[in-house]
Short mmCIF file of C-alpha atoms in Angstrom, two decimals:
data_model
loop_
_atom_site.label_atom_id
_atom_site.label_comp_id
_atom_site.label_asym_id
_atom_site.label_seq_id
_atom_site.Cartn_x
_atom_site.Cartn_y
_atom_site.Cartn_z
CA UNK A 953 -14.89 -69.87 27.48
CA UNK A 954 -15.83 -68.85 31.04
CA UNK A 955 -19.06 -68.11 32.00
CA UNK A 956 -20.19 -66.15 34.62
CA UNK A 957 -23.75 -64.92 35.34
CA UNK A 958 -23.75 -61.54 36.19
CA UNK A 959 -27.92 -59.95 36.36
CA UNK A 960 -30.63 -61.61 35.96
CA UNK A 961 -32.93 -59.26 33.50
CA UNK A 962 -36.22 -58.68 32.67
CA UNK A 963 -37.59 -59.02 28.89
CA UNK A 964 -39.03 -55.64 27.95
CA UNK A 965 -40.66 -56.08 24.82
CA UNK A 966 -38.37 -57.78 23.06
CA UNK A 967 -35.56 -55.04 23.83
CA UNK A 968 -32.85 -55.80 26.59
CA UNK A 969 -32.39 -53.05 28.28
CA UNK A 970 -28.79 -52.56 30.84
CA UNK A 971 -29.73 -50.37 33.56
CA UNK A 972 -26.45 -47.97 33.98
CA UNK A 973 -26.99 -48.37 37.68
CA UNK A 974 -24.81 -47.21 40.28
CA UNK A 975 -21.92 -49.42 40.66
CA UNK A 976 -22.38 -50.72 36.97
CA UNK A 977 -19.67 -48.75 35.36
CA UNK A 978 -19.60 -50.72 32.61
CA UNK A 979 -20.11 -49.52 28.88
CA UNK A 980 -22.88 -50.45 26.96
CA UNK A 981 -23.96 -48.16 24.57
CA UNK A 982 -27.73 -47.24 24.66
CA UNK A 983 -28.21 -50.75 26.52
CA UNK A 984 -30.46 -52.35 23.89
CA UNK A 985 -29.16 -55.50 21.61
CA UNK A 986 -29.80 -53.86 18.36
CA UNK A 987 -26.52 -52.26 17.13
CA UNK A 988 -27.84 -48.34 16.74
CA UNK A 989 -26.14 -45.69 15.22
CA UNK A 990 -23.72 -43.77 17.54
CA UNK A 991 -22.64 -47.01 18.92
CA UNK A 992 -19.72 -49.19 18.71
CA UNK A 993 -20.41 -52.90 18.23
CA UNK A 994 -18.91 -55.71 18.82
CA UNK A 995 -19.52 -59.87 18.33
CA UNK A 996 -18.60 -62.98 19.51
CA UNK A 997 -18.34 -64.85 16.08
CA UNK A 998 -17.93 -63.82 13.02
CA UNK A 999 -21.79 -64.44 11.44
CA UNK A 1000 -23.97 -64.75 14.33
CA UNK A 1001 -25.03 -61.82 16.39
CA UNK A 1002 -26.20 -63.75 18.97
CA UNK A 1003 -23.16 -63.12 21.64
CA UNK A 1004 -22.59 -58.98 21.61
CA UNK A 1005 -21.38 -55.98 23.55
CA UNK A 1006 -22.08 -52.16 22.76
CA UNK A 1007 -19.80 -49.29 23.56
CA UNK A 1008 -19.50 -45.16 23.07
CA UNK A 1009 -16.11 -45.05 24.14
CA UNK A 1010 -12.56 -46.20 24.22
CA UNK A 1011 -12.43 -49.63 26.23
CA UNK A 1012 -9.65 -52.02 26.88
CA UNK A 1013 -11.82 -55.49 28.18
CA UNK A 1014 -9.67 -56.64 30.54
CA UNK A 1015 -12.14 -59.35 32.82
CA UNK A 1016 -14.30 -56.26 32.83
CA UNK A 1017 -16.80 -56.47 29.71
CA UNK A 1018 -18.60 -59.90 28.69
CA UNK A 1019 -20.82 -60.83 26.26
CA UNK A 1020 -24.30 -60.51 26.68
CA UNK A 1021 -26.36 -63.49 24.89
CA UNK A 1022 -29.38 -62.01 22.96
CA UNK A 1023 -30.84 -65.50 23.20
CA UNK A 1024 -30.47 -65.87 26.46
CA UNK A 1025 -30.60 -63.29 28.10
CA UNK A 1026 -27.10 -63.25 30.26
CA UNK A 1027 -23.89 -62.11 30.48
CA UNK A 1028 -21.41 -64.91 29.28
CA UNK A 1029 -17.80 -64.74 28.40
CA UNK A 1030 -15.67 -62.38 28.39
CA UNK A 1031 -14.80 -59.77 25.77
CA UNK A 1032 -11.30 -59.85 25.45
CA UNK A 1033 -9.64 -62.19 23.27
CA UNK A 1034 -12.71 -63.19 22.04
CA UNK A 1035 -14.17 -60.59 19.47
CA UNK A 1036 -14.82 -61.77 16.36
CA UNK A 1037 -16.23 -59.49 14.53
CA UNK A 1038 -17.47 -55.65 14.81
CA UNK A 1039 -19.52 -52.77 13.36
CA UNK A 1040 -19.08 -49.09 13.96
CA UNK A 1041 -20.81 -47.00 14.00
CA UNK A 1042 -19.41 -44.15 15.64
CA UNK A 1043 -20.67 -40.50 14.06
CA UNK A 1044 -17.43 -38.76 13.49
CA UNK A 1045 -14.31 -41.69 14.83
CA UNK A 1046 -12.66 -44.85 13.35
CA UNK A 1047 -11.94 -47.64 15.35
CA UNK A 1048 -8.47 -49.15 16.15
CA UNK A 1049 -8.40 -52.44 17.85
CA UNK A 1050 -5.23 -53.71 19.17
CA UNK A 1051 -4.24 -56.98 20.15
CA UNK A 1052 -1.65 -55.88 22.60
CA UNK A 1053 0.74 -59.13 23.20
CA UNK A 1054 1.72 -59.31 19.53
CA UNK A 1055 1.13 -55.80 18.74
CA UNK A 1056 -0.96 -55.82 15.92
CA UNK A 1057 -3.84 -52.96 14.87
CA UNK A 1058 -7.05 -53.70 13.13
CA UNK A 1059 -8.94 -50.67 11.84
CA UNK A 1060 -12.43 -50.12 11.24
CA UNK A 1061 -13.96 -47.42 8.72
CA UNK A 1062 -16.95 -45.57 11.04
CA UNK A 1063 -18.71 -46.60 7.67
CA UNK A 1064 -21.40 -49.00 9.84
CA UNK A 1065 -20.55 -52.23 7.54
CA UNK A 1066 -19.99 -55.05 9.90
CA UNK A 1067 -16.09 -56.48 9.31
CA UNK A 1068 -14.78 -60.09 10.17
CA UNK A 1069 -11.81 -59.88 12.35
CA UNK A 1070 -8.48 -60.50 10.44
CA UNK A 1071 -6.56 -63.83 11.73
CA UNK A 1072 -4.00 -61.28 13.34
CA UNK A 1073 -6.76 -60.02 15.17
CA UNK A 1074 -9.44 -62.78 15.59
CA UNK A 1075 -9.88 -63.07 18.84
CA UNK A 1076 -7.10 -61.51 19.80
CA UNK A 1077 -8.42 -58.10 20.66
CA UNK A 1078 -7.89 -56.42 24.17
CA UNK A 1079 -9.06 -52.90 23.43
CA UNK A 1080 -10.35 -50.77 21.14
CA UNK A 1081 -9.65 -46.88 20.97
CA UNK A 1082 -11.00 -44.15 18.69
CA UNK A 1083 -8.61 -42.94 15.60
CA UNK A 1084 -9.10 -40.40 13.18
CA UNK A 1085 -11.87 -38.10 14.81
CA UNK A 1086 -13.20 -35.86 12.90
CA UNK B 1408 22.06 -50.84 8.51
CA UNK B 1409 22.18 -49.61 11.75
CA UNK B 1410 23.60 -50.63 15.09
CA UNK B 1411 23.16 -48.67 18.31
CA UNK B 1412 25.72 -50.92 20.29
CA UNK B 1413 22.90 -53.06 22.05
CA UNK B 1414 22.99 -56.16 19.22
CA UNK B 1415 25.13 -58.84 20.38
CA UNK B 1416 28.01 -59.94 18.61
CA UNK B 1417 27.36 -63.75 17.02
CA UNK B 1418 30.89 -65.25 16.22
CA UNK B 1419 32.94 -62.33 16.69
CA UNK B 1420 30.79 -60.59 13.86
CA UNK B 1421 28.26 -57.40 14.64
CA UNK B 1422 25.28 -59.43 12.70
CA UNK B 1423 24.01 -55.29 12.56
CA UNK B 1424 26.53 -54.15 10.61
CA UNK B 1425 27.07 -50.18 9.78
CA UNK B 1426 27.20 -47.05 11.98
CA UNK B 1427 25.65 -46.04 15.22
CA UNK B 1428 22.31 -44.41 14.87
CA UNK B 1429 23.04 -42.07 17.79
CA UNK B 1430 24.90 -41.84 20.69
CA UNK B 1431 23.24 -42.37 24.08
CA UNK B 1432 21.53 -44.89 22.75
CA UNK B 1433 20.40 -47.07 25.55
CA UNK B 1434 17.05 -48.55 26.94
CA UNK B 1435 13.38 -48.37 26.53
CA UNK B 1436 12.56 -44.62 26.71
CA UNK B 1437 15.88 -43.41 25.74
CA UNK B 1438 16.37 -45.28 22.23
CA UNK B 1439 15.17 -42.87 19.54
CA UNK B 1440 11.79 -44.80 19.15
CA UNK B 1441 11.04 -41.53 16.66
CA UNK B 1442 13.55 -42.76 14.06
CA UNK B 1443 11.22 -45.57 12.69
CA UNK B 1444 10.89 -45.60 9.57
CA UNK B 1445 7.10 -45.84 9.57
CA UNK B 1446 6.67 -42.63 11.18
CA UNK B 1447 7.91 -41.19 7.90
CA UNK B 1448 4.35 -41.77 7.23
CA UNK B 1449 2.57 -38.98 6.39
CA UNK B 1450 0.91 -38.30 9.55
CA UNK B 1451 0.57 -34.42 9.51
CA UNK B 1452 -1.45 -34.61 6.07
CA UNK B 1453 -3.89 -37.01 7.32
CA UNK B 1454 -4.63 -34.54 9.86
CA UNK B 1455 -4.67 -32.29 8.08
CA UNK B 1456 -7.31 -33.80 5.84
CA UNK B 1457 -9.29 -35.30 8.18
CA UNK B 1458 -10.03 -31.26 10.23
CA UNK B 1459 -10.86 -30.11 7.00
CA UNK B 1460 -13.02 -32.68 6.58
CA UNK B 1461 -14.67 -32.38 9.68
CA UNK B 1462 -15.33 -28.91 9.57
CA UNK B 1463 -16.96 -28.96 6.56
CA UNK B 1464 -19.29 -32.03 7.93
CA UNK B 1465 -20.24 -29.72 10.94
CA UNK B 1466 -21.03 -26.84 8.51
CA UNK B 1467 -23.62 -29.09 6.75
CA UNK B 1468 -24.92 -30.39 9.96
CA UNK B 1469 -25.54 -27.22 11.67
CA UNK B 1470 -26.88 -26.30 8.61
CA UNK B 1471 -29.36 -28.89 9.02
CA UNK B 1472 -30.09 -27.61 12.55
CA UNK B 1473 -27.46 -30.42 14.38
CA UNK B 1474 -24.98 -28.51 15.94
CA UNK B 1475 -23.83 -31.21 18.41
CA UNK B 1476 -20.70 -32.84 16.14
CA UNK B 1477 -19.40 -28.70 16.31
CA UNK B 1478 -19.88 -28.39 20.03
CA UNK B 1479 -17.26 -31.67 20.64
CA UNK B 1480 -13.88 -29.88 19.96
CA UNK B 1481 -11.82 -33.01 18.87
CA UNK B 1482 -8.66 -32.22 21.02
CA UNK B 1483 -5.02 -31.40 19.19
CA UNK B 1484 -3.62 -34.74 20.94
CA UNK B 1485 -6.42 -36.70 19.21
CA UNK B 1486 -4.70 -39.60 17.33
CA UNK B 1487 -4.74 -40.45 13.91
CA UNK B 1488 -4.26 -44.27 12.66
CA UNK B 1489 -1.46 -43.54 11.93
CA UNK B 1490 0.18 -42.83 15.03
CA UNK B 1491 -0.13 -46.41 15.87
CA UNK B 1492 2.37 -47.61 13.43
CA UNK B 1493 5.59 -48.92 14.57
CA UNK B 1494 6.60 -49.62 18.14
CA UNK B 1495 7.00 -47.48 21.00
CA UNK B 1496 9.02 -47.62 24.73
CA UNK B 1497 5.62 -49.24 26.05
CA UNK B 1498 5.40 -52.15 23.53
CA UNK B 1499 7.02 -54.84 25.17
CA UNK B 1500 5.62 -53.52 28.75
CA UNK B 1501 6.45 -51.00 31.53
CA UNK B 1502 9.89 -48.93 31.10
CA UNK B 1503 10.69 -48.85 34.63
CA UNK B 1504 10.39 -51.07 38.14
CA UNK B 1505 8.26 -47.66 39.71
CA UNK B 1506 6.17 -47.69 36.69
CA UNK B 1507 5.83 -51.62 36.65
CA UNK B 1508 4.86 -51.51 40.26
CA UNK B 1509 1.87 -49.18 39.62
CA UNK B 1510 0.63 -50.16 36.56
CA UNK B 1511 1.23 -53.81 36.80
CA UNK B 1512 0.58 -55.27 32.80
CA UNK B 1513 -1.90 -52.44 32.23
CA UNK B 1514 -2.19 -53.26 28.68
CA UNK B 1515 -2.93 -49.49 27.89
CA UNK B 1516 0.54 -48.37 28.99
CA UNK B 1517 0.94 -45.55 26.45
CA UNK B 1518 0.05 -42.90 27.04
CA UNK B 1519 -3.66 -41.57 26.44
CA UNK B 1520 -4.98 -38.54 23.92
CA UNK B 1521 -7.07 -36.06 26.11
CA UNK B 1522 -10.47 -37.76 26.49
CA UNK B 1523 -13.28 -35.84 24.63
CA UNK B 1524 -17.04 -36.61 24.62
CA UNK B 1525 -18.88 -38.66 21.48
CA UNK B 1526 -22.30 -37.62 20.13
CA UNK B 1527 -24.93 -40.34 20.99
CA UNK B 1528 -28.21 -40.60 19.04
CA UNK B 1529 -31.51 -42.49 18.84
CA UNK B 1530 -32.78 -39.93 16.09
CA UNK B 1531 -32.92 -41.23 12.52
CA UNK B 1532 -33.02 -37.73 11.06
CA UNK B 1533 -29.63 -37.14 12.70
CA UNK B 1534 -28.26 -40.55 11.37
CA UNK B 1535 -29.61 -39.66 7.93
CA UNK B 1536 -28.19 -36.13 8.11
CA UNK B 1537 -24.62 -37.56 8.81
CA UNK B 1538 -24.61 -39.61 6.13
CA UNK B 1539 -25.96 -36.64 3.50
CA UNK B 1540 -23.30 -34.50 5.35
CA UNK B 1541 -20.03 -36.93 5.28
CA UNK B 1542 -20.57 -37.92 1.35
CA UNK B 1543 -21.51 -33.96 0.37
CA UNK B 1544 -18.05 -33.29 2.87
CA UNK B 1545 -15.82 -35.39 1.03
CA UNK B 1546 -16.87 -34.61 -2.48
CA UNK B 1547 -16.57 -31.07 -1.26
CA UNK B 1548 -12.53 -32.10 -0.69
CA UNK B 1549 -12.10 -33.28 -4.09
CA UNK B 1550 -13.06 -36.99 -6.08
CA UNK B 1551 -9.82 -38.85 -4.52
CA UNK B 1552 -10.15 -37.18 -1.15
CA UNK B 1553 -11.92 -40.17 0.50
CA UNK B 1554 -10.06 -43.06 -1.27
CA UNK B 1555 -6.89 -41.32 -0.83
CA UNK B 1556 -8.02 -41.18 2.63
CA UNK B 1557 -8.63 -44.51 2.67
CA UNK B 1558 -5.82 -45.50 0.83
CA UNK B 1559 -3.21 -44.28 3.22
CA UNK B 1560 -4.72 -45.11 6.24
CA UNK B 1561 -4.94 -48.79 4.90
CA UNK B 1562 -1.24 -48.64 4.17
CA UNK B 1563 0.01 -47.63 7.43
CA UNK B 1564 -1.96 -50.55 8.94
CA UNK B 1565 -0.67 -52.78 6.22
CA UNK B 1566 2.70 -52.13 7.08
CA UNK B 1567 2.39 -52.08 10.36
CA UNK B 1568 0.87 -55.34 10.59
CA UNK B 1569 3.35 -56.52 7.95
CA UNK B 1570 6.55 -55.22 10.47
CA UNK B 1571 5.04 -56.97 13.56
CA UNK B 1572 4.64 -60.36 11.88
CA UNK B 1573 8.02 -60.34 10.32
CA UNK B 1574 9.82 -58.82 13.11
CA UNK B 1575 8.63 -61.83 15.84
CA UNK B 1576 9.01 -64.29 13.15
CA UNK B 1577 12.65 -63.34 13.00
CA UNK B 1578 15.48 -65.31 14.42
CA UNK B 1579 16.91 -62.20 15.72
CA UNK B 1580 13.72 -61.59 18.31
CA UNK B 1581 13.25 -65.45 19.01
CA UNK B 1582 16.78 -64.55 20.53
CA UNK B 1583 15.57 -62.28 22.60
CA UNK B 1584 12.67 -63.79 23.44
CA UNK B 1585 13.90 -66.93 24.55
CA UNK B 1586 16.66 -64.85 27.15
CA UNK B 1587 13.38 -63.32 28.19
CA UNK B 1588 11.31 -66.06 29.08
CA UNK B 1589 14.30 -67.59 30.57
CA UNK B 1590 15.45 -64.95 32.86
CA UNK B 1591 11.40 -64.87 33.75
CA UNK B 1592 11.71 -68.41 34.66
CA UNK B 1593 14.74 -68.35 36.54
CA UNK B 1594 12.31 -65.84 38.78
CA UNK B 1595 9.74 -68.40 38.72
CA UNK B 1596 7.17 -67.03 35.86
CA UNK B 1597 6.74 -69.65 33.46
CA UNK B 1598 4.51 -69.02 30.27
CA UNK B 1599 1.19 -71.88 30.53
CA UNK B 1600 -0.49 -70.56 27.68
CA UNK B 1601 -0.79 -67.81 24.87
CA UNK B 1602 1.64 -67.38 22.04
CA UNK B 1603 4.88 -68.96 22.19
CA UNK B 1604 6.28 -65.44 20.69
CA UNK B 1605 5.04 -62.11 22.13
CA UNK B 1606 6.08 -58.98 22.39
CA UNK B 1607 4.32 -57.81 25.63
CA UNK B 1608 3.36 -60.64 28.07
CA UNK B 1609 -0.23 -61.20 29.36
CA UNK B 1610 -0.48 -62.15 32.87
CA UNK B 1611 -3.26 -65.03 32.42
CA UNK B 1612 -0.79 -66.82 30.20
CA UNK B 1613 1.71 -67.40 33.11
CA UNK B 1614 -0.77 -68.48 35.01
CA UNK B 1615 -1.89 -64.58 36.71
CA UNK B 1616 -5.30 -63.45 36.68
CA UNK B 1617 -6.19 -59.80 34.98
CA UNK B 1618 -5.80 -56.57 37.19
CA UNK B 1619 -9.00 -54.47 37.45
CA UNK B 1620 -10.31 -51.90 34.61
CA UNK B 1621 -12.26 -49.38 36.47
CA UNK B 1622 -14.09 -46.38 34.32
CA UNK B 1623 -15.79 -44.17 36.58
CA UNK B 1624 -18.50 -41.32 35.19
CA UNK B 1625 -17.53 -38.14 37.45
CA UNK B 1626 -20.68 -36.27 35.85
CA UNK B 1627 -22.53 -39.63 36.44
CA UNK B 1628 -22.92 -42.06 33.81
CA UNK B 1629 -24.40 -40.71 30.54
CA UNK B 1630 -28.43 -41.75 29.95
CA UNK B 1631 -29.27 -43.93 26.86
CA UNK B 1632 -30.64 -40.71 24.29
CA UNK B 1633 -34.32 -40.26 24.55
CA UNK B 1634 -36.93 -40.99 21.69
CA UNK B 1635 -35.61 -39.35 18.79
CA UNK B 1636 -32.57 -36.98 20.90
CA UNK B 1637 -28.85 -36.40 20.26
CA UNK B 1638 -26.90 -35.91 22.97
CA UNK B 1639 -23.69 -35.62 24.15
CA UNK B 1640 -21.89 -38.14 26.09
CA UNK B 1641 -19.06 -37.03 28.74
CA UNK B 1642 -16.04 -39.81 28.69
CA UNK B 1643 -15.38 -41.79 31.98
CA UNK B 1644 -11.89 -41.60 33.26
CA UNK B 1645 -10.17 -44.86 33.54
CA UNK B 1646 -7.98 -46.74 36.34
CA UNK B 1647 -6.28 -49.61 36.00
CA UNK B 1648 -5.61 -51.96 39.49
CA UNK B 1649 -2.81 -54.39 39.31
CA UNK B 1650 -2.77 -57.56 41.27
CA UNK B 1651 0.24 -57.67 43.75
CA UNK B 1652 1.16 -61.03 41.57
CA UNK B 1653 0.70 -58.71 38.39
CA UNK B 1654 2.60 -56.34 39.91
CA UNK B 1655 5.46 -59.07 40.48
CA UNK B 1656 5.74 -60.04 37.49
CA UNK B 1657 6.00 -57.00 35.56
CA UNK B 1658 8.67 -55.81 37.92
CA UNK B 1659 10.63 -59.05 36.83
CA UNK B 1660 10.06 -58.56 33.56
CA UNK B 1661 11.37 -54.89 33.63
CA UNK B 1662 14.35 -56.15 35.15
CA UNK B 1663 15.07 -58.79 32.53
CA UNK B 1664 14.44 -56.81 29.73
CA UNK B 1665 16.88 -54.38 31.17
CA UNK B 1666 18.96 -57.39 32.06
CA UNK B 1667 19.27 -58.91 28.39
CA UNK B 1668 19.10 -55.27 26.81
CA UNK B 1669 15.30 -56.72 25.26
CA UNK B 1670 13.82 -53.29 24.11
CA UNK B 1671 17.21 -51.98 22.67
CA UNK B 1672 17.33 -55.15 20.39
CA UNK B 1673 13.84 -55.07 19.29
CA UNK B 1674 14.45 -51.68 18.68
CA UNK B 1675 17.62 -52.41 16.47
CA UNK B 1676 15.18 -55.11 15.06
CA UNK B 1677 12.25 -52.33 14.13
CA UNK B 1678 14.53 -50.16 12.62
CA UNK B 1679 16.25 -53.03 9.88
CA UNK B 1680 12.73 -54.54 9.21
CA UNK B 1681 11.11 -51.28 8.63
CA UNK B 1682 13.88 -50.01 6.35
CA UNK B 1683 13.82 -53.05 4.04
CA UNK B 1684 9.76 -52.88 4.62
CA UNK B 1685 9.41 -49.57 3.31
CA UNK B 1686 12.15 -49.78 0.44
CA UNK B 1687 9.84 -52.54 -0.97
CA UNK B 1688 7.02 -50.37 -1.04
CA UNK B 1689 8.68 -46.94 -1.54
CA UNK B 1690 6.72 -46.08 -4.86
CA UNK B 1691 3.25 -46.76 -3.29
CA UNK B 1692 4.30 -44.76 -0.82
CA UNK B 1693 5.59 -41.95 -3.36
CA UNK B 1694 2.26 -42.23 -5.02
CA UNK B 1695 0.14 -41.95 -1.67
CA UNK B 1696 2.13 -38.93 -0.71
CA UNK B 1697 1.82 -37.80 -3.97
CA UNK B 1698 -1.99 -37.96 -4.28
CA UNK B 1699 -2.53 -36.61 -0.25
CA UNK B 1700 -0.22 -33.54 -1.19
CA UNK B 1701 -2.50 -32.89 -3.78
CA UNK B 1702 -5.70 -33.65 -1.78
CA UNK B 1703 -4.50 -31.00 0.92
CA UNK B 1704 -3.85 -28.76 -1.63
CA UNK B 1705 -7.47 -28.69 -3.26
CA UNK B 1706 -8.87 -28.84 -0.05
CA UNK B 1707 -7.12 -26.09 1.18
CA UNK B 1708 -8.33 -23.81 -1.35
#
């Protein structure tokens, strides 16, 4: 896994929160670690929560989304081909992830349960879009 | 079985078999990509389904004084699970050299539903609401509607999934891989890492870094919802920069595909597996359509 420090960030009560900054057109949800309704969530691993990234929208992950460490406090990793896990919970979509090279789809009900990434998809994924809007 | 003159013959034998499945058959975006089997799915009903559905969650909401779920219009492109099922011209990467050189190995290729904007919420009254609204929406639809629901969308993935992994497990693709990754060789692109069987290459597994994924916020990027607000968020628009290596490659790859008539096999190779996938299943499937026919029909009412 590469790592590459990105910010530096200051603790705000417990709650990390990404400034959307100009330049940072990165997505990241509501920019706090806890996985909130409305958002899309993904993991690092499969249990731990530790290593996460947050989204609204479609996003393929290219070298362009890492993980930020709740622990830590850094950006580390990066997203694609590395999710493990994920939660949505996105108001009104499903989400399909697709692991392009091999071509195969992982759906996840917007039903908020958090799902372990099938072995055709475990880490594997390089984007995720939004299916089934209702 | 079907052949569309692209499989080649082992032994003096067409290994395909049977009758053309039309004429003109020829590469990428011109083989009839439409006539897999898996699109038989049931597509339309889902859709169906799923806009009843969803106006009778944004009755209940507005009812509950949140109209913001009615004010996003979910466009008429807007895909359904199922639409992902099966392959498509962009599977095994670009389906020319002028659309290799601009979009490199963009891995979103396809091309994209209309963006629309998502509702984004910090308010647990809203959260709550949705929850009443989607169970008291579905009931409203009938006892089956959501398992049926569930049920077929499952399937499709099933089967897809189930196609993929048999398809590059074959010894038909392994074929056509292997004149693939030779021809790429003979250009100088060697594989260093990553599957050994793919059906669209990755540059970083021969040995080429990732193009750029920009997503820019015309509007300005959307704020994090205030204490206790729903809002609505506007989707960025998306750009994807190649390297000039990238670029190189995929141009090569184009070529050899078209070289070793790739896409026109694995197209051959979709059609067969899907056939025999969906013979195996057929009564599911009769059921499913069975039970979302009469879904549609009580919901419709």
């Amino acid at each position: 896994m590469r790592y590459r420090q990105l910010l530096a960030l200051t603790l705000v009560l417990g709650l990390m929160v990404v400034p959307l900054s100009a330049g940072a057109n990165h997505d990241n949800g509501d920019g706090k670690e806890a996985c909130n309704f409305t958002e899309i969530c993904l993991f690092d691993r499969t249990v731990s929560e530790r290593w996460t990234n947050h989204f609204w929208y479609d996003a393929s992950y290219g070298t362009h989304y890492n993980w930020w460490d709740t622990v830590d406090n850094h950006y580390e990793g990066f997203v694609g081909n590395d999710m493990s896990s994920a939660r949505n919970r996105d108001s009104s979509c499903d989400v399909l992830f697709q692991a392009i090279g091999v071509s195969t789809n992982w759906l996840v009900d917007n039903d908020g349960v958090k799902r372990s990434a099938p072995g055709y998809m475990d880490q594997k994924a390089d984007l995720h879009t939004r299916v089934n809007c209702s | 079985m079907v052949a569309v003159g692209c499989t080649p013959e082992v032994d003096g034998v067409d290994p395909a078999g049977g009758e053309a499945i039309a004429e003109g058959a020829g590469s990428g975006p011109d083989l009839r990509w439409d006539a897999q089997p898996l699109l038989t799915l049931p597509r339309e009903d889902v859709r169906r389904i799923r806009t009843a559905f969803g106006n009778a969650r944004n009755e209940c909401l507005s009812q509950r004084g949140f109209d913001q779920l009615s004010e996003i219009r979910v466009p008429d492109d807007a895909r359904t699970s199922l639409d992902y099922v099966g392959w498509s011209p962009y599977t095994f990467g670009a389906t020319s050299v002028e659309e290799a050189a601009e979009r490199g190995l963009d891995p979103l290729l396809i091309p994209q539903p209309t963006p629309f904007p998502t509702v984004i919420s910090s308010n647990p009254a809203f959260e709550e609401a949705v929850e009443e609204c989607d169970a008291i929406s579905w009931n409203a639809l009938g006892e089956l509607a959501k398992e049926t629901m569930d049920s077929v969308e499952r399937l499709g993935q099933y089967l897809h999934n189930a196609f993929v992994e048999r398809a590059l497990a074959s010894a038909r693709y392994l074929r056509l891989h292997e004149a693939r990754l030779s021809c790429l060789a003979n250009r100088g692109f060697r594989s260093t890492s990553g599957p050994s069987v793919f059906a669209r290459p990755a540059g970083p597994w021969f040995g080429i870094g990732f193009g750029e994924v920009v997503y820019t916020f015309p509007g300005g990027a959307p704020d994090a919802p205030a204490h206790e607000a729903v809002t609505i968020a506007q989707p960025p628009t998306r750009t994807y920069r190649p390297t000039t290596e990238e670029v190189s490659f995929a141009i090569a790859d184009v070529e050899c595909r078209h070289e070793i008539d790739f896409d026109c096999g694995g197209f051959e190779l979709a059609i067969d597996i899907q056939s025999d996938l969906l013979e195996e299943v057929s009564s599911t499937i009769q059921d499913v359509i069975h039970d979302l026919a009469e879904v549609i029909e009580e919901a419709e009412q």
